[in-house]
CSV table of C-alpha atoms in Angstrom, one decimal:
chain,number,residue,atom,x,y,z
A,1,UNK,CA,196.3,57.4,132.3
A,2,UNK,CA,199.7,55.9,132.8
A,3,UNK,CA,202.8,59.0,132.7
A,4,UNK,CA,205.5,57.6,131.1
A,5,UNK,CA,209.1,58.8,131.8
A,6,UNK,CA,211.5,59.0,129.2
A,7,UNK,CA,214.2,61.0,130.9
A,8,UNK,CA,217.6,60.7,129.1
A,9,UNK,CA,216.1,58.6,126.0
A,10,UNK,CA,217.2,59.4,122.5
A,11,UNK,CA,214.3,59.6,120.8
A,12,UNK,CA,214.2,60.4,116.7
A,13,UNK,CA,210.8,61.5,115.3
A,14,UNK,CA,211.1,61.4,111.5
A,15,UNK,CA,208.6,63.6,110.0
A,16,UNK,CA,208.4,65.5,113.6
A,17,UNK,CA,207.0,68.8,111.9
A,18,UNK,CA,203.7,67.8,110.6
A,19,UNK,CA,200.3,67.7,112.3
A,20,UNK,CA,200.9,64.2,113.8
A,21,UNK,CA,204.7,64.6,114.2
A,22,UNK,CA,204.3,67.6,116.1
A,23,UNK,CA,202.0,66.0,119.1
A,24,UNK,CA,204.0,63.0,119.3
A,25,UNK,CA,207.1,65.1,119.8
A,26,UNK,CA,205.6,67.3,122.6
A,27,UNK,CA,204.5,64.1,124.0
A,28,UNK,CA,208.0,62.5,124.4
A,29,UNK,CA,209.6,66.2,125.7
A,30,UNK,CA,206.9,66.2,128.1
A,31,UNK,CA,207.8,62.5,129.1
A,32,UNK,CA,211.7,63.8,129.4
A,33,UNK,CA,212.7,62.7,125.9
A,34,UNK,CA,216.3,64.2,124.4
A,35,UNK,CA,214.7,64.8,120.5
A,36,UNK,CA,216.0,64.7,117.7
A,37,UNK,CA,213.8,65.3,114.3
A,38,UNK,CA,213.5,66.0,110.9
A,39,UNK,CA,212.2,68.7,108.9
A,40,UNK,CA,211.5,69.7,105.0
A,41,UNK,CA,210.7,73.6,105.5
A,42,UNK,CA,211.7,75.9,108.1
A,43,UNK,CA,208.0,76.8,108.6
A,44,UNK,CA,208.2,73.4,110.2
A,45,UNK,CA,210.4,74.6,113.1
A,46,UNK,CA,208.6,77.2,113.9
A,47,UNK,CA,205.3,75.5,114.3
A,48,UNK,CA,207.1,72.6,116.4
A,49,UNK,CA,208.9,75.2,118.4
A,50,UNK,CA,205.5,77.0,119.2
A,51,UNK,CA,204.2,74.2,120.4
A,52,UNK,CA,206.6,72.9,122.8
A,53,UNK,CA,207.3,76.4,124.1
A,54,UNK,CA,210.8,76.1,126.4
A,55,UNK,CA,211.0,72.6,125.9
A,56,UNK,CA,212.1,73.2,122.4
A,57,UNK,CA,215.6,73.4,123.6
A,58,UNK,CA,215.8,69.8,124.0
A,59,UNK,CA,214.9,69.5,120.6
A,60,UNK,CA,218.0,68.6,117.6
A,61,UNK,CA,216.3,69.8,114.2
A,62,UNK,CA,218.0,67.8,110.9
A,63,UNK,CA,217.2,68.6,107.3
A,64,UNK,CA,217.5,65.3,105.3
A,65,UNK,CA,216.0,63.4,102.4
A,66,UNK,CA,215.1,60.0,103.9
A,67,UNK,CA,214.6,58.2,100.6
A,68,UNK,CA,218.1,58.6,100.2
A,69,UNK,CA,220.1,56.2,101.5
A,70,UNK,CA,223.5,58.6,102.4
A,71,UNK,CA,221.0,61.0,104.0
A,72,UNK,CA,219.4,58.8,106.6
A,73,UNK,CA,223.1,57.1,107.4
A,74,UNK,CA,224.4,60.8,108.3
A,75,UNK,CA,221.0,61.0,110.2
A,76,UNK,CA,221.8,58.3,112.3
A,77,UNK,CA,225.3,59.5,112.5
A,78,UNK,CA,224.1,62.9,114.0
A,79,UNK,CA,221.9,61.7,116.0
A,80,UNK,CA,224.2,59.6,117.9
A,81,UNK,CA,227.0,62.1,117.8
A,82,UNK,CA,224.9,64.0,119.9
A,83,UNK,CA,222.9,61.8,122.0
A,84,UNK,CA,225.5,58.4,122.1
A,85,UNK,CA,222.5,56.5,120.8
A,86,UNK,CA,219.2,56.0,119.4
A,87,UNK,CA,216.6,54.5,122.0
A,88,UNK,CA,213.8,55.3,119.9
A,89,UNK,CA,212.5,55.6,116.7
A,90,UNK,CA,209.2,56.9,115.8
A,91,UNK,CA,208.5,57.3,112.1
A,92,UNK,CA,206.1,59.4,111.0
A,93,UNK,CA,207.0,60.4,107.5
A,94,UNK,CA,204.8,59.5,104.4
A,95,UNK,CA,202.0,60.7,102.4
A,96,UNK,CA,199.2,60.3,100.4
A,97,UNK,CA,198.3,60.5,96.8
A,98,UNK,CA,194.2,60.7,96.0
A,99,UNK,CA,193.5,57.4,94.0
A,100,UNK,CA,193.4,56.4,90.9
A,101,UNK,CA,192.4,53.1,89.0
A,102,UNK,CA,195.2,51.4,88.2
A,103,UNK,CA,195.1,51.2,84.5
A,104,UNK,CA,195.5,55.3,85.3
A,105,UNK,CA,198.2,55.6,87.2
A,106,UNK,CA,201.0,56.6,86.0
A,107,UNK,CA,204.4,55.2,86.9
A,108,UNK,CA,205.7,58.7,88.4
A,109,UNK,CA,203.1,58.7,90.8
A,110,UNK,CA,203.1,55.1,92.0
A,111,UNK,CA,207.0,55.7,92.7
A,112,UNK,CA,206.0,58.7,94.5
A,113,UNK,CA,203.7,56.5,97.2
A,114,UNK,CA,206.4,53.7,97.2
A,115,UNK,CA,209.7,56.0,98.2
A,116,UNK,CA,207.3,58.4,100.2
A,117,UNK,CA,205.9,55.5,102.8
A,118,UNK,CA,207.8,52.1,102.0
A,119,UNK,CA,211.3,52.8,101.2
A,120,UNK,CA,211.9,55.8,104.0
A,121,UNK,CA,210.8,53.2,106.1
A,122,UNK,CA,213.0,50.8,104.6
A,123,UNK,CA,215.9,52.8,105.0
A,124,UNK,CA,215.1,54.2,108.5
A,125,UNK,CA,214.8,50.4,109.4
A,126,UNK,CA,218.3,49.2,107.7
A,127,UNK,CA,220.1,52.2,109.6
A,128,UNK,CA,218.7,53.2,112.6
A,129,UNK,CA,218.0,49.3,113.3
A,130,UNK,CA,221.8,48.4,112.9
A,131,UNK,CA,222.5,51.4,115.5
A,132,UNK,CA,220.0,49.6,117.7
A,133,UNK,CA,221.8,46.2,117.5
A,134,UNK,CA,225.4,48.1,118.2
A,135,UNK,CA,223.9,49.4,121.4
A,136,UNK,CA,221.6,46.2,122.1
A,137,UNK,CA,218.2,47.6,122.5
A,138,UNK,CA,215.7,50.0,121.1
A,139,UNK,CA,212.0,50.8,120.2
A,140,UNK,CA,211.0,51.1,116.4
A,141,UNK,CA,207.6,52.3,115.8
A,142,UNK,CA,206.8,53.0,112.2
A,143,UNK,CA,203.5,54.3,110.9
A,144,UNK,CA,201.5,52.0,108.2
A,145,UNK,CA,197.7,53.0,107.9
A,146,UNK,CA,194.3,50.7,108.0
A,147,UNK,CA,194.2,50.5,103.8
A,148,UNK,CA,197.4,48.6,104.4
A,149,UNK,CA,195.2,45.6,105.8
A,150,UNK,CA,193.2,44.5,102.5
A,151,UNK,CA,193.1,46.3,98.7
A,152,UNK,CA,190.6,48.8,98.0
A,153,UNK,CA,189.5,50.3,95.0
A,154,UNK,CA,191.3,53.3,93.1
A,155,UNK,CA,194.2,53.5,96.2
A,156,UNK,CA,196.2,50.7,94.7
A,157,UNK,CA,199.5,52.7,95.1
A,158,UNK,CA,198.9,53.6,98.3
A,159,UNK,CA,197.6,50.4,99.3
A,160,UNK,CA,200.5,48.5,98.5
A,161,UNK,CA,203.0,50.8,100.0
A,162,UNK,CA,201.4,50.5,103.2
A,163,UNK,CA,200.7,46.7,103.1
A,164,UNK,CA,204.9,46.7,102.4
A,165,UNK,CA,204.9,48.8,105.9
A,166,UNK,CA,203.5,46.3,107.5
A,167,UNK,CA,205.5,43.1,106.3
A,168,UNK,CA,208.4,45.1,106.6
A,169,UNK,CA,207.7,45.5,110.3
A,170,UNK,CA,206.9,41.5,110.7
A,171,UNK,CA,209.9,40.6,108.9
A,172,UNK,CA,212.5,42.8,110.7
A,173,UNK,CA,211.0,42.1,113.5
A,174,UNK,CA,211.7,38.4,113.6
A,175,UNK,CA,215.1,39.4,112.7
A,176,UNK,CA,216.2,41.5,115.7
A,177,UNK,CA,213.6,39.7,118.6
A,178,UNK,CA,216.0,38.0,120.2
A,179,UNK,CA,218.5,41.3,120.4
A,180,UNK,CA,216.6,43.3,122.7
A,181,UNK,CA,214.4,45.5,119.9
A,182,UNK,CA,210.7,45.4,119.3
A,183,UNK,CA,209.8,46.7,116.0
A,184,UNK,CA,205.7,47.6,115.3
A,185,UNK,CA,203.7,49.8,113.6
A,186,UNK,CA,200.5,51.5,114.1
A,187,UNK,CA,197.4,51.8,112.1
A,188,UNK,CA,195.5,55.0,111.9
A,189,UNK,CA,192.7,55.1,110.0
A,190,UNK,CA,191.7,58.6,109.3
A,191,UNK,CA,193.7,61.3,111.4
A,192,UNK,CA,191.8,64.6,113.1
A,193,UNK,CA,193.9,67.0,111.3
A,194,UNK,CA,193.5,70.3,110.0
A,195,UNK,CA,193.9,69.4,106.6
A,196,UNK,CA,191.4,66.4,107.0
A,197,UNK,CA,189.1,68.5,107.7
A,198,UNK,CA,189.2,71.3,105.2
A,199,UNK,CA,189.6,68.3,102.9
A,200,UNK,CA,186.5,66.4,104.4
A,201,UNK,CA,183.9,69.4,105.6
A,202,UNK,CA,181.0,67.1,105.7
A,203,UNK,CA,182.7,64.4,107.4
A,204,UNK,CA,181.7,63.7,111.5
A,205,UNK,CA,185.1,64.6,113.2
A,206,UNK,CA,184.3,63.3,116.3
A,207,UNK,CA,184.7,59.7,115.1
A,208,UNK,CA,187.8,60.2,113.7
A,209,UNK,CA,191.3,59.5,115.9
A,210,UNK,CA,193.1,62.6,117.2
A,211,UNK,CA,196.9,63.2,117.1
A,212,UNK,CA,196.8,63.0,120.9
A,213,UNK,CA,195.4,59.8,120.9
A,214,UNK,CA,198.1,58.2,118.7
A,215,UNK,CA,200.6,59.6,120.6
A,216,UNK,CA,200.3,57.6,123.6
A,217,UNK,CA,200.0,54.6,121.9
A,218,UNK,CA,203.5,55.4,120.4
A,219,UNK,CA,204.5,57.0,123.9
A,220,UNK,CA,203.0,52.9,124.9
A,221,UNK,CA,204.9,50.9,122.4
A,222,UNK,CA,208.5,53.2,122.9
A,223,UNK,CA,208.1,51.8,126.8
A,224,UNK,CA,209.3,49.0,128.6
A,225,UNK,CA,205.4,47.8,129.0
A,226,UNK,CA,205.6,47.2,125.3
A,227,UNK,CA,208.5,44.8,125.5
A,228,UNK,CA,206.1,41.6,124.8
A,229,UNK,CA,204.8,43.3,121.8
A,230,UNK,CA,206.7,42.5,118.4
A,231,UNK,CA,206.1,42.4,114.6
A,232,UNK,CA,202.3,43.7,115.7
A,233,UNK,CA,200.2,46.2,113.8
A,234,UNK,CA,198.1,48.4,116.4
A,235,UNK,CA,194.8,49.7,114.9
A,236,UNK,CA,194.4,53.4,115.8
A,237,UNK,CA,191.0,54.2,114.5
A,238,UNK,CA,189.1,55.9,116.9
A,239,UNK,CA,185.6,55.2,116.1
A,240,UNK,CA,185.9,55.5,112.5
């Protein structure tokens, strides 16, 4: 298994704190990373901080709303200010709501799925992107899901917000391939979590994908091997 170094990289992990977020941030401060992520509770920190253990002081915590649009500019702003730049982004952030036929759901909730996963990533694309041109080169890797390939039944909301990840990630990316940036996303299909697993006690959770696992395909597609690789959509499924 390769080592990949990413000694003085700016790397920003949005959504850093959760259960995903947290393992891909100890992966790129392990790699040499400078980090910068964001949080929603303080709780987060702490759990993030635990993990890492010393190498938490190469970490720059920033509490911001990244559906809204003033919030993610002054994240990128901070960012830089402290790093110079933004090699990397990895973005983790979204959610999901459990389904409902469509004639059920209401407008409220399919708002929730489209700001949670589409628009963040919209708005971490416009920003962080521009930043990237600026400084002629960086690494976007944003997080879609495998329901984002094809509809399914009762997920509509979620469905569509992660289908919009994906052409999001093919359209920038034909933007910006000839300035040095690769933009791609992976595909998880379900995650080895804690929470997946209270929520799914009967499930086998040795098919599923662990945390770990995605991690070095991010830790992959931030590198220099990944420079061929644009506009793609990586399935992470484990053996799901």
């Amino acid at each position: 298994m390769k080592d990949y170094d990413f000694s003085g990289k700016a790397v920003l992990v949005t959504g850093g704190t959760g259960a995903l977020g947290r393992e891909i941030c100890h992966a790129f401060l392990r790699a040499g990373a400078l980090l910068a992520t964001t949080y929603v509770a303080d709780s987060g920190i702490t759990a993030l901080e635990s993990k890492v253990g010393d190498l938490k002081k190469n970490i720059l915590f920033i509490k911001k709303d990244l559906g809204n649009e003033k919030d993610v500019q002054a994240l990128v702003s901070e960012v830089v200010t402290k790093y110079g730049r933004i090699d990397v982004l990895a973005n983790v952030v979204g959610g999901y709501m459990a389904g409902k036929p469509v004639i059920e759901i209401d407008e409220k909730d399919w708002d929730t799925m489209l700001n949670l996963n589409l628009k963040t990533a919209f708005l971490l694309s416009k920003h962080v992107v521009a930043q990237m041109v600026r400084q002629s080169g960086g690494k976007v890797i944003h997080t879609a899901a495998r329901p984002g390939l094809g509809g399914a039944g009762n997920d509509a909301a979620y469905v569509a917000s992660k289908s919009g990840v994906i052409r999001l990630v093919e359209s920038l990316a034909e933007e910006v391939k000839s300035r040095g940036i690769n933009i791609n996303c992976i595909l998880p299909s379900i995650i080895d979590t804690e929470p997946n697993r209270r929520a799914m006690p009967n499930a086998d959770f040795s098919k599923w994908v662990k945390p770990s696992e995605i991690a070095r395909v991010i830790l992959f597609l931030a590198s220099e091997d990944s420079r061929p690789i644009n506009g793609a959509a990586i399935p992470v499924y484990g053996l799901a």
